[in-house]
Amino acid sequence: MRILANDGIDDQGKLMLENAGFQVDTTHIPQDELMEKLPQYDVITVRSATKVRKELIDACPNLKIIARGGVGMDNIDVQYARDKGITVINTPAASSISVAELVFAHLFNGVRFLYDSQRKMPVEGQTNFAGLKKAYAKGVELRGKTLGVIGYGRIGHETAKMGLSLGMNVLVADTFPVNTEISLTFFDGQSVKFNVKQVPLEELLQNADFISLHVPFLGKPLIGAEEFSKMKNGVGIVNASRGGIIDETALINSLDSGKVAFAGLDVFENEPQPNNLLLTNAKISLSPHIGAATNEAQQRVGEELASLIIAKLAGS
Ligand SMILES: O=C(O)[C@H](O)COP(=O)(O)O
């Protein structure tokens, strides 16, 4: 059995697959060469970079598994592949903590203007230290503020948990009723139970000081001009889920008007070449789709993928 790990796989996961007798190839094959080369493989593992669309699936009649190391499967024609008898798997839980931590990196960045101060500090060796100190004197604390979590799946849950740990009040909005109880376990093993409050989206928009999005992209923005108009003045918003969930033009307008104080963006409508107006906006904290890009998350992803592939192919 040959496995193409086209967007890489953590060493431990690779080793597990090799120990199980699979040949694992980690050489990246460019998208336009996959039609020709993928038919030699039984399994392809991808992250979000490689697209596995209908034409590619049709070109690989012997493909047994498409394995997504990560959560979002919008780069794969999942139902089409399944209809052809191909197993499609992902690792929905492995990266939740890492994504939630990135959300807070953006939030801390936002409330203390780090995204802007880092751009301005090294001005040709002539940093206006006192001026900058004054410019960034009005930071705010997260503690005691209200965090609105839109989408309460695994990552939303982890984000809510971190918010509670920081002493934030947490509102969640989801299309389904959710279990609002959260148990926080500390290093000494003690657990304390807290509750988030589930509210309609509109109520969340009106009451949250900070908003974090954790929903899939369903073809049109969930947050546009109308939603921004309902938010508190000076709200901070973070999107580490999928590009397109926030209408980027509406976001820029809301930042310009001061309605939104700052945004943290890990994902963009146009990846890998986001709109330049976002990249150069002084009120946006930026990262290049790295929510799951930690050693720990990628190790968990690799091990989980390997286990799933081995379980599926064992004996076949
Ligand atoms: O859906 C995901 O798991 C995240 O967006 C991470 O995507 P990546 O594996 O391409 O970094």
CSV table of C-alpha atoms and ligand atoms in Angstrom, one decimal:
chain,number,residue,atom,x,y,z
A,1,MET,CA,0.0,0.0,0.0
A,2,ARG,CA,1.3,3.4,-0.9
A,3,ILE,CA,0.4,6.6,0.9
A,4,LEU,CA,1.0,10.1,-0.4
A,5,ALA,CA,1.2,12.6,2.4
A,6,ASN,CA,0.9,15.5,0.0
A,7,ASP,CA,0.8,18.3,2.6
A,8,GLY,CA,3.2,16.5,5.0
A,9,ILE,CA,2.5,14.4,8.1
A,10,ASP,CA,4.1,14.5,11.6
A,11,ASP,CA,7.0,12.1,12.1
A,12,GLN,CA,5.2,10.0,14.7
A,13,GLY,CA,2.2,9.4,12.4
A,14,LYS,CA,4.5,8.5,9.5
A,15,LEU,CA,6.4,6.1,11.7
A,16,MET,CA,3.2,4.4,12.8
A,17,LEU,CA,2.2,4.0,9.2
A,18,GLU,CA,5.6,2.6,8.2
A,19,ASN,CA,5.6,0.2,11.1
A,20,ALA,CA,2.2,-1.1,9.9
A,21,GLY,CA,3.9,-1.9,6.6
A,22,PHE,CA,2.8,1.1,4.5
A,23,GLN,CA,5.1,3.1,2.2
A,24,VAL,CA,4.7,6.8,3.0
A,25,ASP,CA,5.8,9.4,0.5
A,26,THR,CA,6.0,12.9,1.8
A,27,THR,CA,7.2,14.6,-1.4
A,28,HIS,CA,4.8,17.3,-2.2
A,29,ILE,CA,3.3,16.8,-5.7
A,30,PRO,CA,2.0,20.1,-7.2
A,31,GLN,CA,-1.7,20.3,-7.8
A,32,ASP,CA,-1.4,20.3,-11.6
A,33,GLU,CA,0.6,17.0,-11.5
A,34,LEU,CA,-1.7,15.1,-9.2
A,35,MET,CA,-4.0,13.8,-12.0
A,36,GLU,CA,-1.0,12.0,-13.5
A,37,LYS,CA,0.8,10.9,-10.3
A,38,LEU,CA,-1.9,10.2,-7.7
A,39,PRO,CA,-3.2,7.0,-9.4
A,40,GLN,CA,0.0,5.2,-8.2
A,41,TYR,CA,-1.2,5.7,-4.6
A,42,ASP,CA,-3.8,3.9,-2.4
A,43,VAL,CA,-4.2,6.8,0.1
A,44,ILE,CA,-3.7,10.5,0.0
A,45,THR,CA,-3.4,12.6,3.1
A,46,VAL,CA,-3.9,16.4,2.8
A,47,ARG,CA,-4.2,19.5,4.9
A,48,SER,CA,-6.1,22.5,3.3
A,49,ALA,CA,-3.5,23.2,0.6
A,50,THR,CA,-4.2,20.3,-1.7
A,51,LYS,CA,-7.6,20.2,-3.4
A,52,VAL,CA,-9.2,16.8,-4.0
A,53,ARG,CA,-11.9,17.6,-6.5
A,54,LYS,CA,-14.2,15.4,-8.7
A,55,GLU,CA,-11.8,15.3,-11.7
A,56,LEU,CA,-8.9,14.1,-9.5
A,57,ILE,CA,-11.1,11.5,-7.9
A,58,ASP,CA,-12.2,10.3,-11.3
A,59,ALA,CA,-8.6,9.9,-12.4
A,60,CYS,CA,-7.8,7.6,-9.4
A,61,PRO,CA,-10.1,4.6,-9.5
A,62,ASN,CA,-7.9,2.7,-7.0
A,63,LEU,CA,-7.9,5.4,-4.4
A,64,LYS,CA,-9.1,3.9,-1.1
A,65,ILE,CA,-8.8,6.8,1.4
A,66,ILE,CA,-8.7,10.5,1.3
A,67,ALA,CA,-7.5,11.6,4.8
A,68,ARG,CA,-7.7,15.2,5.9
A,69,GLY,CA,-5.3,16.1,8.6
A,70,GLY,CA,-7.4,18.7,10.2
A,71,VAL,CA,-11.0,19.9,10.5
A,72,GLY,CA,-12.3,21.6,7.4
A,73,MET,CA,-13.0,19.5,4.4
A,74,ASP,CA,-13.9,22.2,2.0
A,75,ASN,CA,-10.9,21.3,-0.2
A,76,ILE,CA,-12.3,17.9,-0.8
A,77,ASP,CA,-15.4,16.8,-2.8
A,78,VAL,CA,-16.4,14.6,0.2
A,79,GLN,CA,-19.8,13.3,-0.9
A,80,TYR,CA,-18.6,12.6,-4.5
A,81,ALA,CA,-15.7,10.6,-3.2
A,82,ARG,CA,-17.9,8.6,-0.7
A,83,ASP,CA,-20.4,7.9,-3.5
A,84,LYS,CA,-17.5,6.3,-5.4
A,85,GLY,CA,-16.7,4.1,-2.4
A,86,ILE,CA,-13.7,6.1,-1.2
A,87,THR,CA,-13.4,6.5,2.6
A,88,VAL,CA,-13.0,10.2,3.6
A,89,ILE,CA,-11.8,10.9,7.1
A,90,ASN,CA,-10.6,13.9,9.1
A,91,THR,CA,-9.3,14.6,12.6
A,92,PRO,CA,-11.9,17.0,14.1
A,93,ALA,CA,-10.6,17.1,17.7
A,94,ALA,CA,-6.9,17.2,17.3
A,95,SER,CA,-6.3,20.9,16.8
A,96,SER,CA,-9.0,22.5,19.0
A,97,ILE,CA,-6.7,23.8,21.7
A,98,SER,CA,-4.2,25.2,19.3
A,99,VAL,CA,-6.9,27.1,17.4
A,100,ALA,CA,-8.4,28.5,20.6
A,101,GLU,CA,-5.0,29.6,21.8
A,102,LEU,CA,-4.5,31.5,18.5
A,103,VAL,CA,-7.8,33.2,19.0
A,104,PHE,CA,-6.6,34.5,22.4
A,105,ALA,CA,-3.2,35.5,20.8
A,106,HIS,CA,-5.2,37.7,18.5
A,107,LEU,CA,-7.4,39.0,21.3
A,108,PHE,CA,-4.4,39.9,23.6
A,109,ASN,CA,-2.8,41.4,20.5
A,110,GLY,CA,-5.9,43.5,19.9
A,111,VAL,CA,-6.5,44.8,23.4
A,112,ARG,CA,-2.9,46.0,23.8
A,113,PHE,CA,-2.3,47.1,20.2
A,114,LEU,CA,0.6,44.8,19.7
A,115,TYR,CA,-0.2,44.3,16.0
A,116,ASP,CA,0.3,48.0,15.5
A,117,SER,CA,3.1,48.7,17.9
A,118,GLN,CA,5.2,45.9,16.3
A,119,ARG,CA,4.8,47.5,12.9
A,120,LYS,CA,5.7,51.0,14.3
A,121,MET,CA,8.5,50.3,16.8
A,122,PRO,CA,11.4,49.8,14.4
A,123,VAL,CA,11.0,52.9,12.3
A,124,GLU,CA,14.4,53.2,10.7
A,125,GLY,CA,16.2,53.1,14.1
A,126,GLN,CA,14.4,56.2,15.2
A,127,THR,CA,11.5,54.9,17.3
A,128,ASN,CA,9.3,57.6,18.8
A,129,PHE,CA,9.1,55.7,22.1
A,130,ALA,CA,7.3,58.3,24.2
A,131,GLY,CA,4.8,59.0,21.4
A,132,LEU,CA,4.1,55.3,20.9
A,133,LYS,CA,3.7,54.8,24.7
A,134,LYS,CA,1.1,57.5,24.7
A,135,ALA,CA,-0.6,56.1,21.6
A,136,TYR,CA,-1.0,52.7,23.2
A,137,ALA,CA,-1.9,53.9,26.7
A,138,LYS,CA,-5.6,52.9,26.5
A,139,GLY,CA,-5.4,49.1,26.5
A,140,VAL,CA,-8.1,47.1,28.1
A,141,GLU,CA,-8.2,43.9,30.1
A,142,LEU,CA,-10.0,40.8,28.9
A,143,ARG,CA,-11.0,39.8,32.4
A,144,GLY,CA,-14.6,40.8,33.2
A,145,LYS,CA,-15.5,41.4,29.6
A,146,THR,CA,-18.0,39.5,27.6
A,147,LEU,CA,-16.8,37.0,24.9
A,148,GLY,CA,-19.2,36.0,22.2
A,149,VAL,CA,-18.5,32.6,20.7
A,150,ILE,CA,-20.4,32.0,17.4
A,151,GLY,CA,-20.5,28.2,16.7
A,152,TYR,CA,-20.2,25.9,19.6
A,153,GLY,CA,-18.4,22.9,18.2
A,154,ARG,CA,-15.1,21.6,19.6
A,155,ILE,CA,-13.1,24.7,18.9
A,156,GLY,CA,-15.9,27.0,20.0
A,157,HIS,CA,-16.1,25.0,23.2
A,158,GLU,CA,-12.3,25.2,23.8
A,159,THR,CA,-12.4,29.0,23.2
A,160,ALA,CA,-15.2,29.4,25.6
A,161,LYS,CA,-13.3,27.4,28.2
A,162,MET,CA,-10.2,29.6,27.8
A,163,GLY,CA,-12.4,32.7,28.1
A,164,LEU,CA,-13.9,31.4,31.4
A,165,SER,CA,-10.4,30.6,32.7
A,166,LEU,CA,-9.5,34.2,32.1
A,167,GLY,CA,-12.5,35.5,34.1
A,168,MET,CA,-14.6,36.4,31.1
A,169,ASN,CA,-18.3,36.1,30.8
A,170,VAL,CA,-19.1,33.9,27.8
A,171,LEU,CA,-22.1,34.0,25.5
A,172,VAL,CA,-22.5,31.3,22.8
A,173,ALA,CA,-24.7,31.2,19.7
A,174,ASP,CA,-25.4,28.1,17.8
A,175,THR,CA,-28.1,26.8,15.6
A,176,PHE,CA,-28.7,23.9,18.0
A,177,PRO,CA,-29.2,23.8,21.8
A,178,VAL,CA,-25.9,23.2,23.4
A,179,ASN,CA,-24.7,21.9,26.8
A,180,THR,CA,-23.8,25.1,28.5
A,181,GLU,CA,-21.9,23.5,31.4
A,182,ILE,CA,-18.1,23.6,31.2
A,183,SER,CA,-15.8,21.8,33.6
A,184,LEU,CA,-12.4,23.4,34.1
A,185,THR,CA,-9.7,21.0,35.5
A,186,PHE,CA,-6.7,22.6,37.1
A,187,PHE,CA,-3.1,21.2,37.6
A,188,ASP,CA,-3.9,19.8,41.0
A,189,GLY,CA,-6.7,17.7,39.4
A,190,GLN,CA,-9.5,19.8,40.9
A,191,SER,CA,-12.4,20.5,38.7
A,192,VAL,CA,-14.7,23.5,38.9
A,193,LYS,CA,-18.0,23.8,36.9
A,194,PHE,CA,-18.9,26.9,35.1
A,195,ASN,CA,-21.7,27.8,32.7
A,196,VAL,CA,-21.7,29.7,29.4
A,197,LYS,CA,-25.0,31.3,28.3
A,198,GLN,CA,-26.6,30.3,25.0
A,199,VAL,CA,-28.3,33.2,23.4
A,200,PRO,CA,-29.7,34.1,19.9
A,201,LEU,CA,-27.1,35.4,17.5
A,202,GLU,CA,-28.6,38.9,17.6
A,203,GLU,CA,-28.3,39.1,21.4
A,204,LEU,CA,-24.7,37.9,21.2
A,205,LEU,CA,-23.9,40.6,18.6
A,206,GLN,CA,-25.5,43.3,20.8
A,207,ASN,CA,-23.7,42.3,24.1
A,208,ALA,CA,-20.3,40.9,23.3
A,209,ASP,CA,-17.2,43.0,23.8
A,210,PHE,CA,-15.2,40.5,21.7
A,211,ILE,CA,-16.5,38.0,19.2
A,212,SER,CA,-14.9,34.8,17.9
A,213,LEU,CA,-16.2,32.8,15.0
A,214,HIS,CA,-16.2,29.0,14.9
A,215,VAL,CA,-18.5,28.0,12.1
A,216,PRO,CA,-18.0,26.5,8.6
A,217,PHE,CA,-18.3,28.6,5.5
A,218,LEU,CA,-21.7,28.0,4.0
A,219,GLY,CA,-21.3,30.0,0.8
A,220,LYS,CA,-22.1,33.5,2.1
A,221,PRO,CA,-20.9,35.7,4.9
A,222,LEU,CA,-22.5,35.2,8.3
A,223,ILE,CA,-21.2,38.6,9.5
A,224,GLY,CA,-21.9,41.5,7.1
A,225,ALA,CA,-22.8,45.2,7.4
A,226,GLU,CA,-26.1,44.5,9.1
A,227,GLU,CA,-24.5,42.3,11.8
A,228,PHE,CA,-21.7,44.8,12.4
A,229,SER,CA,-24.2,47.6,12.9
A,230,LYS,CA,-25.8,45.5,15.8
A,231,MET,CA,-22.5,45.1,17.6
A,232,LYS,CA,-21.2,47.2,20.5
A,233,ASN,CA,-19.1,50.2,19.6
A,234,GLY,CA,-15.4,49.3,19.9
A,235,VAL,CA,-16.0,45.5,19.6
A,236,GLY,CA,-13.0,43.3,18.7
A,237,ILE,CA,-13.6,40.4,16.3
A,238,VAL,CA,-11.5,37.3,15.5
A,239,ASN,CA,-11.9,34.9,12.7
A,240,ALA,CA,-9.8,31.7,12.9
A,241,SER,CA,-12.4,29.5,11.2
A,242,ARG,CA,-12.8,30.1,7.5
A,243,GLY,CA,-12.4,33.0,5.1
A,244,GLY,CA,-15.7,34.4,3.7
A,245,ILE,CA,-17.5,34.1,7.0
A,246,ILE,CA,-16.9,37.8,7.6
A,247,ASP,CA,-17.7,40.1,4.7
A,248,GLU,CA,-14.3,41.7,4.3
A,249,THR,CA,-15.5,45.0,2.8
A,250,ALA,CA,-18.0,45.4,5.6
A,251,LEU,CA,-15.2,44.7,8.1
A,252,ILE,CA,-12.9,47.3,6.6
A,253,ASN,CA,-15.8,49.9,6.7
A,254,SER,CA,-16.5,49.0,10.3
A,255,LEU,CA,-12.9,49.4,11.3
A,256,ASP,CA,-12.7,52.7,9.5
A,257,SER,CA,-15.8,54.0,11.2
A,258,GLY,CA,-14.5,52.9,14.6
A,259,LYS,CA,-17.5,50.6,15.2
A,260,VAL,CA,-15.0,47.7,15.3
A,261,ALA,CA,-11.8,48.5,17.3
A,262,PHE,CA,-9.7,45.7,15.9
A,263,ALA,CA,-9.9,42.4,14.1
A,264,GLY,CA,-7.8,39.3,14.3
A,265,LEU,CA,-7.7,37.3,11.1
A,266,ASP,CA,-6.2,33.9,10.5
A,267,VAL,CA,-8.3,33.2,7.4
A,268,PHE,CA,-9.2,35.2,4.4
A,269,GLU,CA,-11.6,35.1,1.4
A,270,ASN,CA,-8.7,34.9,-0.9
A,271,GLU,CA,-6.1,32.5,0.2
A,272,PRO,CA,-3.2,32.3,-0.3
A,273,GLN,CA,-3.4,36.0,-1.6
A,274,PRO,CA,-5.6,38.0,0.8
A,275,ASN,CA,-6.9,41.4,-0.1
A,276,ASN,CA,-4.1,44.0,0.3
A,277,LEU,CA,-6.5,46.3,2.1
A,278,LEU,CA,-6.6,43.8,5.0
A,279,LEU,CA,-2.9,43.1,5.0
A,280,THR,CA,-2.1,46.8,5.3
A,281,ASN,CA,-4.9,47.8,7.7
A,282,ALA,CA,-3.4,49.1,11.0
A,283,LYS,CA,-6.3,47.7,13.0
A,284,ILE,CA,-5.9,44.1,11.9
A,285,SER,CA,-3.8,41.5,13.7
A,286,LEU,CA,-2.8,39.0,11.0
A,287,SER,CA,-1.7,35.4,10.7
A,288,PRO,CA,-1.5,33.2,7.7
A,289,HIS,CA,-4.0,30.4,8.5
A,290,ILE,CA,-1.9,28.8,11.3
A,291,GLY,CA,-4.6,27.9,13.8
A,292,ALA,CA,-3.6,24.2,13.7
A,293,ALA,CA,0.1,24.9,13.2
A,294,THR,CA,1.6,23.8,16.5
A,295,ASN,CA,3.9,20.8,17.2
A,296,GLU,CA,1.3,19.4,19.6
A,297,ALA,CA,-1.7,19.7,17.2
A,298,GLN,CA,0.2,18.3,14.3
A,299,GLN,CA,1.5,15.4,16.3
A,300,ARG,CA,-2.1,14.6,17.4
A,301,VAL,CA,-3.3,15.0,13.8
A,302,GLY,CA,-0.6,12.7,12.5
A,303,GLU,CA,-1.2,10.0,15.1
A,304,GLU,CA,-4.9,10.1,14.7
A,305,LEU,CA,-4.7,10.0,10.9
A,306,ALA,CA,-2.3,7.0,11.1
A,307,SER,CA,-4.6,5.1,13.5
A,308,LEU,CA,-7.6,5.7,11.3
A,309,ILE,CA,-5.8,4.7,8.1
A,310,ILE,CA,-4.4,1.6,9.7
A,311,ALA,CA,-7.8,0.6,11.2
A,312,LYS,CA,-9.4,1.0,7.8
A,313,LEU,CA,-6.8,-0.8,5.7
A,314,ALA,CA,-5.8,-3.5,8.2
A,315,GLY,CA,-6.3,-6.8,6.5
A,316,SER,CA,-7.4,-5.4,3.2
B,1,LIG,O1,-9.5,23.1,9.1
B,1,LIG,C1,-8.5,23.0,9.7
B,1,LIG,O2,-8.1,22.0,10.3
B,1,LIG,C2,-7.7,24.3,9.8
B,1,LIG,O3,-8.2,25.3,9.1
B,1,LIG,C3,-6.2,24.1,9.6
B,1,LIG,O4,-5.9,23.9,8.2
B,1,LIG,P1,-4.4,23.4,7.8
B,1,LIG,O5,-4.2,22.0,8.3
B,1,LIG,O6,-4.3,23.6,6.4
B,1,LIG,O7,-3.5,24.3,8.5
